[in-house]
DNA sequence: CTTTGTGCAAACGATTTGCAGGATG
DNA sequence: CATCCTGCAAATCGTTTGCACAAAG
């Protein structure tokens, strides 16, 4: 996956960010994951084999990547911040049981008419969060 | 507002909760507010004139009220928990600028078809969060 | 009088920050 | 070689908890 690595390096540089091993690792890790990991999960993942990055660095890396628009935070109803390298707008499904977060394609929900909001509110973005139970938890 | 007070007392009792001055004050305060205050805001409000309730008590009162289904938590993209005595389902608008949260009536958004979700997901609830700038911040 | 709530302070978990040394462009 | 990043530890912030005392039913 040399190509992949190069692309990541290019992406980082294009945002004016220095390419450090830690920052690279955080972003690369996030890109390969489909879930929405917490800082702790990322940290464990990175340091699983060899020590790669300290906790504080993961925090600041994520902050930098967020400011650069490469990742976004997902904050649902728990006390932790999750991160997502999927920048394309999408909705979320959250399992009340296992806490997993699953993406819902943007065009899944049609017919949301923001023009009916009261005048005076300038809309930047919106998203739908669905709460429920996923099939992995719903075993009877 | 003796009637109002009586109604609050009745509501608390009907949930099997003891009526204490602190718990009453927290719930009453929340009922009169249209915004979605944080614990800190509630605490300041209550103790503005005379000391009414300690911080820990506000936390546990809110927890109790939440368990009883009288208030609900609202957690948007900040690190704090906000509370809402409006139990009727509704959506939220969040001003990126001042942080204020405004309710959006439930029937404002039609046509959200949850049946199109992939089979296996059991939906309990959902809500739309709209991000933008409110008119108070959008002064040019 | 039994049960439950309050208040304080200490504990806690997630995140931020200050600073000295190290790596990047 | 100037600038920015890392790592550590201490600090901070919101929230929870243990415990002795007080109040509610």
PDB file of C-alpha atoms (C1' of nucleotides) in Angstrom, chain A residues 75-79, chain B residues 26 29-30 33-42 58-59 62-63 65-66 70-87 90 92-103 127 129 131 136, chain D residues 14-16:
ATOM      1  CA  UNK A  75     -20.449  13.276  19.540  1.00  0.00           C
ATOM      2  CA  UNK A  76     -23.459  11.250  20.448  1.00  0.00           C
ATOM      3  CA  UNK A  77     -24.930  10.727  23.856  1.00  0.00           C
ATOM      4  CA  UNK A  78     -21.934   9.484  25.744  1.00  0.00           C
ATOM      5  CA  UNK A  79     -19.150  11.368  27.427  1.00  0.00           C
TER       6      UNK A  79
ATOM      7  CA  UNK B  26     -34.364  22.170  39.888  1.00  0.00           C
ATOM      8  CA  UNK B  29     -36.430  26.074  37.103  1.00  0.00           C
ATOM      9  CA  UNK B  30     -36.129  23.794  34.138  1.00  0.00           C
ATOM     10  CA  UNK B  33     -36.798  28.009  30.906  1.00  0.00           C
ATOM     11  CA  UNK B  34     -37.054  27.814  27.167  1.00  0.00           C
ATOM     12  CA  UNK B  35     -33.352  27.254  26.641  1.00  0.00           C
ATOM     13  CA  UNK B  36     -31.451  24.086  27.425  1.00  0.00           C
ATOM     14  CA  UNK B  37     -29.315  25.017  30.394  1.00  0.00           C
ATOM     15  CA  UNK B  38     -26.204  23.270  31.589  1.00  0.00           C
ATOM     16  CA  UNK B  39     -25.823  22.165  35.175  1.00  0.00           C
ATOM     17  CA  UNK B  40     -23.749  25.218  35.861  1.00  0.00           C
ATOM     18  CA  UNK B  41     -26.419  27.551  34.552  1.00  0.00           C
ATOM     19  CA  UNK B  42     -29.081  25.894  36.645  1.00  0.00           C
ATOM     20  CA  UNK B  58     -28.270  19.405  41.217  1.00  0.00           C
ATOM     21  CA  UNK B  59     -26.454  16.592  39.458  1.00  0.00           C
ATOM     22  CA  UNK B  62     -31.255  15.842  37.345  1.00  0.00           C
ATOM     23  CA  UNK B  63     -30.274  12.208  37.236  1.00  0.00           C
ATOM     24  CA  UNK B  65     -35.617  13.424  37.110  1.00  0.00           C
ATOM     25  CA  UNK B  66     -34.134  11.890  33.996  1.00  0.00           C
ATOM     26  CA  UNK B  70     -39.433  14.115  33.509  1.00  0.00           C
ATOM     27  CA  UNK B  71     -36.451  15.720  31.847  1.00  0.00           C
ATOM     28  CA  UNK B  72     -34.081  14.652  29.155  1.00  0.00           C
ATOM     29  CA  UNK B  73     -30.484  15.244  28.332  1.00  0.00           C
ATOM     30  CA  UNK B  74     -29.437  17.068  25.227  1.00  0.00           C
ATOM     31  CA  UNK B  75     -25.925  16.465  24.108  1.00  0.00           C
ATOM     32  CA  UNK B  76     -24.728  18.311  21.077  1.00  0.00           C
ATOM     33  CA  UNK B  77     -21.198  18.906  19.945  1.00  0.00           C
ATOM     34  CA  UNK B  78     -19.757  20.393  23.065  1.00  0.00           C
ATOM     35  CA  UNK B  79     -18.406  18.742  26.127  1.00  0.00           C
ATOM     36  CA  UNK B  80     -21.330  19.556  28.368  1.00  0.00           C
ATOM     37  CA  UNK B  81     -24.654  18.048  29.133  1.00  0.00           C
ATOM     38  CA  UNK B  82     -27.733  20.187  28.768  1.00  0.00           C
ATOM     39  CA  UNK B  83     -31.164  19.537  30.171  1.00  0.00           C
ATOM     40  CA  UNK B  84     -34.619  19.970  28.818  1.00  0.00           C
ATOM     41  CA  UNK B  85     -37.966  19.634  30.560  1.00  0.00           C
ATOM     42  CA  UNK B  86     -39.708  19.399  27.199  1.00  0.00           C
ATOM     43  CA  UNK B  87     -40.432  15.692  26.860  1.00  0.00           C
ATOM     44  CA  UNK B  90     -38.625  17.593  18.856  1.00  0.00           C
ATOM     45  CA  UNK B  92     -32.850  20.976  17.634  1.00  0.00           C
ATOM     46  CA  UNK B  93     -31.181  23.920  16.029  1.00  0.00           C
ATOM     47  CA  UNK B  94     -27.756  24.799  17.337  1.00  0.00           C
ATOM     48  CA  UNK B  95     -26.144  28.171  16.704  1.00  0.00           C
ATOM     49  CA  UNK B  96     -22.472  27.712  15.905  1.00  0.00           C
ATOM     50  CA  UNK B  97     -21.810  31.180  17.130  1.00  0.00           C
ATOM     51  CA  UNK B  98     -23.489  31.683  20.487  1.00  0.00           C
ATOM     52  CA  UNK B  99     -24.092  28.017  21.217  1.00  0.00           C
ATOM     53  CA  UNK B 100     -27.764  28.530  21.893  1.00  0.00           C
ATOM     54  CA  UNK B 101     -30.077  25.645  21.236  1.00  0.00           C
ATOM     55  CA  UNK B 102     -33.519  26.230  19.857  1.00  0.00           C
ATOM     56  CA  UNK B 103     -36.295  23.692  19.577  1.00  0.00           C
ATOM     57  CA  UNK B 127     -33.915  13.299  15.745  1.00  0.00           C
ATOM     58  CA  UNK B 129     -29.959  18.377  14.491  1.00  0.00           C
ATOM     59  CA  UNK B 131     -26.374  23.582  12.701  1.00  0.00           C
ATOM     60  CA  UNK B 136     -28.970  37.276  17.043  1.00  0.00           C
TER      61      UNK B 136
ATOM     62  C1'  DG D  14     -17.471  18.218  33.930  1.00  0.00           C
ATOM     63  C1'  DT D  15     -19.354  14.641  36.483  1.00  0.00           C
ATOM     64  C1'  DT D  16     -19.609  10.859  40.028  1.00  0.00           C
TER      65       DT D  16
END
